[in-house]
Tab-separated table of C-alpha atoms in Angstrom:
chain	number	residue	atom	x	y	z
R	356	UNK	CA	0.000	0.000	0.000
R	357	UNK	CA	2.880	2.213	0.948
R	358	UNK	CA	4.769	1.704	-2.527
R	359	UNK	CA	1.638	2.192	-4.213
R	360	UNK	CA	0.883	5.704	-2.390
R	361	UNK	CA	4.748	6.632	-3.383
R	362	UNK	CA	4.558	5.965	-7.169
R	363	UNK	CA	0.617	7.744	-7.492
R	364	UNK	CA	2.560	10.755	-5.913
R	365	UNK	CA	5.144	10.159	-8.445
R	366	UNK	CA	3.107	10.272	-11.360
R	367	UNK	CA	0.635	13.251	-10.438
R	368	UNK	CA	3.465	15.033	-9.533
R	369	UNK	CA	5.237	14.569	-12.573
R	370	UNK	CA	2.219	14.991	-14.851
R	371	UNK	CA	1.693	18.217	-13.138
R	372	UNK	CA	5.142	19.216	-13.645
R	373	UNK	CA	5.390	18.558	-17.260
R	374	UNK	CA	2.133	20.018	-17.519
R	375	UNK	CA	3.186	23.707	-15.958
R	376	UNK	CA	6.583	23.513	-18.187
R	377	UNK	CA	4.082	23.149	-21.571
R	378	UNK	CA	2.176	26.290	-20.170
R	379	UNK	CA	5.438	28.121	-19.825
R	380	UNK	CA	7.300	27.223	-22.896
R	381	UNK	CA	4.075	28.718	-24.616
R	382	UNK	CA	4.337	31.240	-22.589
R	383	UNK	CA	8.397	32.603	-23.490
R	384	UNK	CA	7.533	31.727	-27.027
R	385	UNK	CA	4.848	34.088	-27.040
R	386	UNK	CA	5.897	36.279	-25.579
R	387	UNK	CA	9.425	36.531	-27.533
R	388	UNK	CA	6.997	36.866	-31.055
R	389	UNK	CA	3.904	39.015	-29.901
R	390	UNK	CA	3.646	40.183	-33.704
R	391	UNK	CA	3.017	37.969	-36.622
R	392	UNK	CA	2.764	37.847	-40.020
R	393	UNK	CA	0.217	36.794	-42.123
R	394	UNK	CA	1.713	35.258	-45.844
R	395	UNK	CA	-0.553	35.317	-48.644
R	396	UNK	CA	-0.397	34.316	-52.099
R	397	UNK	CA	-1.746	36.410	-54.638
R	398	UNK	CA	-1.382	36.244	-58.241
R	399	UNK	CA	0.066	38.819	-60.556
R	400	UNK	CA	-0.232	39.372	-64.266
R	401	UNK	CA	3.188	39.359	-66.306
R	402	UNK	CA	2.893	42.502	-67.779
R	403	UNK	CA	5.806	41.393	-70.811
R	404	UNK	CA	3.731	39.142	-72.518
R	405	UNK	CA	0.285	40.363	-71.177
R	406	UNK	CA	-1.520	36.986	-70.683
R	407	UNK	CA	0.914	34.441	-68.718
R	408	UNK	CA	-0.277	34.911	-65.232
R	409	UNK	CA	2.152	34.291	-62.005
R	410	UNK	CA	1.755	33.903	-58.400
R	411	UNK	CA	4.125	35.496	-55.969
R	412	UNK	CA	4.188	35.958	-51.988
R	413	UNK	CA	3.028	39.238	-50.662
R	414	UNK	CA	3.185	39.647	-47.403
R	415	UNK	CA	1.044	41.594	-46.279
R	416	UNK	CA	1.713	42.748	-42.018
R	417	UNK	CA	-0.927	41.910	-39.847
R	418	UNK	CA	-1.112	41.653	-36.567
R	419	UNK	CA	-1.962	38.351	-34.720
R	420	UNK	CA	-3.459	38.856	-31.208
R	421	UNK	CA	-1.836	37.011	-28.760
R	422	UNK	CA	-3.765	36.628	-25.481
R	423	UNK	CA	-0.836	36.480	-23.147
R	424	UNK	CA	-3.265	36.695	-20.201
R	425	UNK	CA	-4.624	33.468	-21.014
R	426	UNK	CA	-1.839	31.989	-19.686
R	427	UNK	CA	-1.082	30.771	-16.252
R	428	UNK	CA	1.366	32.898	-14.883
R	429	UNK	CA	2.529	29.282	-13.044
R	430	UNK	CA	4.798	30.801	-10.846
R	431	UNK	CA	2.223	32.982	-8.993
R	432	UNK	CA	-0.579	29.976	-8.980
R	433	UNK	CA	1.448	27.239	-7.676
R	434	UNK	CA	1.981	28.094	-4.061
R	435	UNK	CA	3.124	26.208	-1.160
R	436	UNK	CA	1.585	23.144	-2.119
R	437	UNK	CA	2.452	22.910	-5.723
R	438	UNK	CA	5.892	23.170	-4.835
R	439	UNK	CA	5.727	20.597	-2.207
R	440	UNK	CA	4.238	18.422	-4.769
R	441	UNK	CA	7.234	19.039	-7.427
R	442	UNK	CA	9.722	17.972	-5.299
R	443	UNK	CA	8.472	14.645	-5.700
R	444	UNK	CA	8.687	15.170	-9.773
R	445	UNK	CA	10.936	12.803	-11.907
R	446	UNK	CA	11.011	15.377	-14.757
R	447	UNK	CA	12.439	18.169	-12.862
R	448	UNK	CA	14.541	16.135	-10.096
R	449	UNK	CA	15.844	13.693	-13.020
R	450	UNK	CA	16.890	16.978	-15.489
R	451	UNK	CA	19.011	18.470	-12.248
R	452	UNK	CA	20.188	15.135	-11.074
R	453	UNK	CA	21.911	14.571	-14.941
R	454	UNK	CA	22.837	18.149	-15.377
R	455	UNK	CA	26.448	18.274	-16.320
R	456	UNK	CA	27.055	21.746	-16.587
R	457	UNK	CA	28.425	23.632	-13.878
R	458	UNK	CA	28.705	27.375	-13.019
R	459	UNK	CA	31.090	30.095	-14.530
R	460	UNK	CA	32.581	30.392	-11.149
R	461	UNK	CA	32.696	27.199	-9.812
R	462	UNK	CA	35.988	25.553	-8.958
R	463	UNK	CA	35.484	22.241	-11.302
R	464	UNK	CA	38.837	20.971	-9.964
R	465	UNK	CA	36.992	19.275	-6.541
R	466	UNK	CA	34.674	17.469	-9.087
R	467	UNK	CA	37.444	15.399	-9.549
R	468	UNK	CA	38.484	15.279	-5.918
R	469	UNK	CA	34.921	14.718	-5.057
R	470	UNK	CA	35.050	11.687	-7.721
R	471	UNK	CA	37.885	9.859	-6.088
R	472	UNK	CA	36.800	10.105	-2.209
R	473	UNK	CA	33.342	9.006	-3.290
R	474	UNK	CA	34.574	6.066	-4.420
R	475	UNK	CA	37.191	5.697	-2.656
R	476	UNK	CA	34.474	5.923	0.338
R	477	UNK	CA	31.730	3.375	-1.325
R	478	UNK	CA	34.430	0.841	-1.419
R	479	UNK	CA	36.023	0.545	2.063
R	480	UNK	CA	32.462	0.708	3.361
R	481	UNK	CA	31.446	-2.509	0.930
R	482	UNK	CA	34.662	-4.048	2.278
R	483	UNK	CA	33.963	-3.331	5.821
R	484	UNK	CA	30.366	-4.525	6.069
R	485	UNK	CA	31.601	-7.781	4.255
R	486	UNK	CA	33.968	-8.649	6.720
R	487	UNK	CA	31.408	-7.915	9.823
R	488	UNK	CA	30.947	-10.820	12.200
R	489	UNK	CA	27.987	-12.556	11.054
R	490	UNK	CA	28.232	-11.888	7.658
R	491	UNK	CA	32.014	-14.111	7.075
R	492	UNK	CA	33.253	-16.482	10.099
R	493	UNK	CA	36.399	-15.689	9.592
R	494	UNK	CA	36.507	-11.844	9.493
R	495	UNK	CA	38.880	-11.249	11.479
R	496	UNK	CA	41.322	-13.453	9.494
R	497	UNK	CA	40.478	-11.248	6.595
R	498	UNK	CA	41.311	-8.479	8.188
R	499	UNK	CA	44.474	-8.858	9.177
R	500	UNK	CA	45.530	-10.434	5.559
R	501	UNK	CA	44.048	-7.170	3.803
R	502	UNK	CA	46.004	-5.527	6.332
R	503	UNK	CA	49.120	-7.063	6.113
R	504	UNK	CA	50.025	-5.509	2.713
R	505	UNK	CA	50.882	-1.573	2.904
R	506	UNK	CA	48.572	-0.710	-0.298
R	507	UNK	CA	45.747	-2.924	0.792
R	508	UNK	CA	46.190	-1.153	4.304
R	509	UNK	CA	46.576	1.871	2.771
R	510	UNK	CA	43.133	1.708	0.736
R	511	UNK	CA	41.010	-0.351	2.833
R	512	UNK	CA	41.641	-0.269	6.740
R	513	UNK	CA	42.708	3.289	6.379
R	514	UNK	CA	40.473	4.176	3.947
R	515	UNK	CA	37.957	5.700	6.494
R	516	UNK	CA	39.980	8.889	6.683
R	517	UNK	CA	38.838	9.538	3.386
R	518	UNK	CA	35.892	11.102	4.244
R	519	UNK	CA	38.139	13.892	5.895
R	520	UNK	CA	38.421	15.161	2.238
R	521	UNK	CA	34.812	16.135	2.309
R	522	UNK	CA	35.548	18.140	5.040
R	523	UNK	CA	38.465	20.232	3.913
R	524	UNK	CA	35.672	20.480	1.087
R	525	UNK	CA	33.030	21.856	2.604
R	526	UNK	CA	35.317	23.843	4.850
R	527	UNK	CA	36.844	26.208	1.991
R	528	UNK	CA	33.233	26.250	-0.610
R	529	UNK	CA	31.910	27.377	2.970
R	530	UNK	CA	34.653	30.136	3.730
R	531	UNK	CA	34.779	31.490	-0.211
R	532	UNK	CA	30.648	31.305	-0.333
R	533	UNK	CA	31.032	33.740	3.233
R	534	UNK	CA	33.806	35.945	1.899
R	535	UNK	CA	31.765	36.670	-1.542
R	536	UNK	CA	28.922	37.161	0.176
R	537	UNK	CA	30.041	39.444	3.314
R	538	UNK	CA	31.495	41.814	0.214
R	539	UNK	CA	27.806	42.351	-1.189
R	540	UNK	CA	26.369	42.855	2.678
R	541	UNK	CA	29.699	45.151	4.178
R	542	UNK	CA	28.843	45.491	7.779
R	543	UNK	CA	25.736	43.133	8.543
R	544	UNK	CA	25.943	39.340	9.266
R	545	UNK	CA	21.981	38.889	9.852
R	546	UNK	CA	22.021	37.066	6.967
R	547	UNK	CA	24.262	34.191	8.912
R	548	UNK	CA	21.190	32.970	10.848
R	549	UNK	CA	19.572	33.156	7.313
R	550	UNK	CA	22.052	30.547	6.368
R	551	UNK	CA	21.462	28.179	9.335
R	552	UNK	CA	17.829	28.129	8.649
R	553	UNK	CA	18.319	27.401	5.201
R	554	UNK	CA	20.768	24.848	5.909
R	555	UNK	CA	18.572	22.511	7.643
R	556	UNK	CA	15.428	23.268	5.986
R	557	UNK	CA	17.371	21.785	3.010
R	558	UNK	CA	18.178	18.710	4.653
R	559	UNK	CA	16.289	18.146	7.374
R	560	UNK	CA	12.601	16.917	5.696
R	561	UNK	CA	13.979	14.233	3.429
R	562	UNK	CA	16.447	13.186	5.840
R	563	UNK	CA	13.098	12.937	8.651
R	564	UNK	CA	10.895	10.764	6.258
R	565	UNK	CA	14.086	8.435	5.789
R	566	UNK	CA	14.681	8.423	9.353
R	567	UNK	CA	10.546	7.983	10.763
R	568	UNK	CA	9.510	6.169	8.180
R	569	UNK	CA	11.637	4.033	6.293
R	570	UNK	CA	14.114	3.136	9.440
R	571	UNK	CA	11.869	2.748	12.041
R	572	UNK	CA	7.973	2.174	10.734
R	573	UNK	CA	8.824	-0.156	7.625
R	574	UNK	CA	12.759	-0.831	8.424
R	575	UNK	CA	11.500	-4.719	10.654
R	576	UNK	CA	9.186	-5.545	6.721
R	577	UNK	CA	12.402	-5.012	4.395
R	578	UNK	CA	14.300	-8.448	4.919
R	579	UNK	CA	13.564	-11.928	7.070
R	580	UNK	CA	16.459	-14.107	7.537
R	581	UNK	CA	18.093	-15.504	10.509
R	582	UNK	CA	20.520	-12.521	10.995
R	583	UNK	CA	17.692	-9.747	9.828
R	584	UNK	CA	16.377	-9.435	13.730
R	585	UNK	CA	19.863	-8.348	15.065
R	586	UNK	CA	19.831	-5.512	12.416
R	587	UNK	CA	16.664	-4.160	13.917
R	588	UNK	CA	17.818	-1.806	16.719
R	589	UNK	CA	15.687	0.421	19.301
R	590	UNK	CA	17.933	2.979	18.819
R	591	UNK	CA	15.452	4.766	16.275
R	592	UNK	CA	12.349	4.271	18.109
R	593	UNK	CA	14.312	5.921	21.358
R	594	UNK	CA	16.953	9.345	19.523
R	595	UNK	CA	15.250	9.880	16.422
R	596	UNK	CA	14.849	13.152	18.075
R	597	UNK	CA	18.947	13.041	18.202
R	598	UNK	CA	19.336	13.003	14.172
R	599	UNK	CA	16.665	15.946	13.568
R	600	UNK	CA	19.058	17.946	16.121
R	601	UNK	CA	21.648	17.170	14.175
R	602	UNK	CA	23.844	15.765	18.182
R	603	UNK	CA	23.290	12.057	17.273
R	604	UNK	CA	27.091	11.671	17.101
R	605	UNK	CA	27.687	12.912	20.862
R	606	UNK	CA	27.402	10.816	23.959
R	607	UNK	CA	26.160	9.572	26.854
R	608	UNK	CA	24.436	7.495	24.042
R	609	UNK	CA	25.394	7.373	20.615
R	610	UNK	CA	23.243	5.951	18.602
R	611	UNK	CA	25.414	4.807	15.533
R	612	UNK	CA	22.857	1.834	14.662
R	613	UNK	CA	20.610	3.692	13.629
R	614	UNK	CA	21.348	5.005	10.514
R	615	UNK	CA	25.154	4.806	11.666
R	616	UNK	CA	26.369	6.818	8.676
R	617	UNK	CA	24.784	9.797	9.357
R	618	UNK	CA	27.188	10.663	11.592
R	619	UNK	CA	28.534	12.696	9.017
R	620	UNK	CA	25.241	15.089	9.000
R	621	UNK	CA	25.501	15.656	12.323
R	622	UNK	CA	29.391	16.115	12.657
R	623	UNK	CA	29.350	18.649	8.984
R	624	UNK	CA	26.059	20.247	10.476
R	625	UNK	CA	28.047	21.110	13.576
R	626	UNK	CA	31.301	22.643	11.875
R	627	UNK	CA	28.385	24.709	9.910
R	628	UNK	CA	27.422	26.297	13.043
R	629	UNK	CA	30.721	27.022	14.180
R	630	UNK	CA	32.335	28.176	11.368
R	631	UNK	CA	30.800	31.131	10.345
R	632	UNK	CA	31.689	32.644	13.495
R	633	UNK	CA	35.309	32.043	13.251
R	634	UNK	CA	34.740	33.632	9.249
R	635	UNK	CA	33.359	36.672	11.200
R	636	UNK	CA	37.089	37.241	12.751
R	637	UNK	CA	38.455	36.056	9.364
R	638	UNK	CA	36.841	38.973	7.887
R	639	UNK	CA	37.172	41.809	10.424
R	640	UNK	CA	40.638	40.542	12.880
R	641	UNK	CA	42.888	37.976	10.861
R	642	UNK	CA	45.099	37.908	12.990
R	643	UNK	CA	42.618	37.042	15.548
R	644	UNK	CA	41.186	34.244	13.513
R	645	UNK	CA	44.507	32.765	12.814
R	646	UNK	CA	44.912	32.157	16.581
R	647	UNK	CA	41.661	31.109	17.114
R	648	UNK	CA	42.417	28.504	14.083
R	649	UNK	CA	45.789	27.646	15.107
R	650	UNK	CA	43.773	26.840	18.801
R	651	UNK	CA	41.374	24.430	17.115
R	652	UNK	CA	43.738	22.635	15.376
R	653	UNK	CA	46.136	22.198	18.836
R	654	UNK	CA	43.266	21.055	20.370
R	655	UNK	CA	42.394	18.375	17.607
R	656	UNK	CA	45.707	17.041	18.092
R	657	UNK	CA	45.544	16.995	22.245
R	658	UNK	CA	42.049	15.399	22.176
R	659	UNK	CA	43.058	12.866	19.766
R	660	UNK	CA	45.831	11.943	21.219
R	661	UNK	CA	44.928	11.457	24.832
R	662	UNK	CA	42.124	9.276	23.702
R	663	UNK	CA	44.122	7.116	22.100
R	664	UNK	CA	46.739	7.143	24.803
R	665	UNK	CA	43.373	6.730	27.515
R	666	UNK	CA	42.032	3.277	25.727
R	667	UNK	CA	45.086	2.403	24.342
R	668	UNK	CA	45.054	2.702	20.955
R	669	UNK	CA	47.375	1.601	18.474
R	670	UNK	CA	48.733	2.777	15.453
R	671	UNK	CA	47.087	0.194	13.195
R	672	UNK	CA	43.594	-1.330	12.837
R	673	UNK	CA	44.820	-4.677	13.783
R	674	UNK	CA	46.328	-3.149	17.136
């Protein structure tokens, strides 16, 4: 019933969608030719022999009327819930999920870097979740003969630093985005809260129906094997309130089973918060921000290593 209430909103929302792009293509064309002209063919006696008659193409200006207020002005009519109901359209979602072309001022050089940690990224996790007890019996054998050569250590067991990259990423689009925009606005940083709303509005409702309704309502229906119950945790039913706050990756209870990869969301929502007002000193007292940088970065290297030191860490995944 569920699957069938998804693709109906599919298809009436696509209909609808293709529908309101025929009114406005009509609508530009139109509007770029509100004069036409009518051709007509008339004929014409050739006046050198007096009797062989001709026909030729007069035209003759006339003007067409074109009822431009006839046509939806779609942008006006489609309100709130029309544009609720196009984000659920494959016409417009599939034409910006294959778009290719990028802006004048982009920086197409982290497409590429984006490339590699993606899949760098899709492929330790594949390799991980093979090896998990229950899944092979002799994981931990594995393990330690993937780990045993540098490259395959290199690629694999270390490979979940890799998602560090999107970091650095989103750390300097985020900091050139600010310094672009604090030019247009000299003075006024209102617009920073502006960008926190916006931030998790865009994230927040798709990431909510994933989380409610696909991991805990229908997540026990998707599989039924011997191993499926221990995949079912109470996690969701008990901090889905963790992930919509964006803390779910801070103790006293961290609830990594459920959805255990959004971690990243919550860690990427966090430096979002922060960052903007170390920017703020970046922009007004550099030298002040490089301190305050320089502080962060000690501290990273403190934290991290007294933990390790604390439960003992070692050096390699197989210590």
């Amino acid at each position: 019933l569920f699957c069938l209430l998804v693709i109906t909103l599919l298809v009436i929302s696509t209909t609808y969608d293709v529908y309101i792009h025929s009114l406005s293509s009509l609508s530009s064309s139109d509007a770029e030719n509100p004069e036409k002209k009518a051709v007509t063919k008339f004929p014409s006696i050739n006046r050198s022999n007096g009797y062989e008659i001709e026909t030729e193409e007069l035209e003759i200006e006339k003007l067409l009327p074109v009822v431009i207020e006839d046509i939806v002005d779609t942008k006006k009519t489609l309100g709130t819930c029309g544009q609720i109901l196009l984000c659920f359209s494959l016409y417009s979602n599939g034409a910006q999920l294959f778009n290719c072309e990028s802006q004048a001022d982009s920086l197409k050089c982290l497409d590429g870097i984006r490339v590699l940690s993606m899949t760098w990224i899709i492929f330790v996790h594949i390799w991980f979740h093979n090896l998990m007890p229950g899944a092979a019996d002799n994981s931990f054998v594995a393990l330690d003969l993937m780990s045993y050569n540098f490259l395959n250590d290199l690629i694999t067991v270390r490979g979940f630093i890799a998602v560090d990259t999107f970091f650095t990423l989103s750390g300097l689009l985020l900091t050139r985005s600010f310094l672009k925009r604090q030019e247009k606005v000299e003075g006024s940083y209102l617009w920073i809260l502006k960008l926190y709303f916006l931030r998790y509005l865009r994230l927040t409702p798709v990431y909510a129906v994933v989380l409610i309704i696909f991991q805990t309502i229908l997540f026990p229906y998707y599989s039924n094997s011997p191993l499926w119950p221990r995949r079912v945790n109470e996690h969701c039913y008990k901090y889905w309130w963790k992930h919509l706050l964006y803390i779910n990756n801070i103790k006293p209870v961290f609830t990594g089973d459920c959805l255990g990869h959004t971690w990243y969301l919550a860690s990427d929502m966090q430096l979002h918060v922060i960052s903007p007002i170390i920017l703020i000193f970046l922009h007004r007292f550099k030298f002040i921000a490089a301190v305050i940088a320089g502080c962060l970065v000690l501290s990273n290297w403190l934290i991290t290593g007294f933990i390790s030191t604390y439960y003992r860490f070692g050096l390699s995944f197989r210590e």
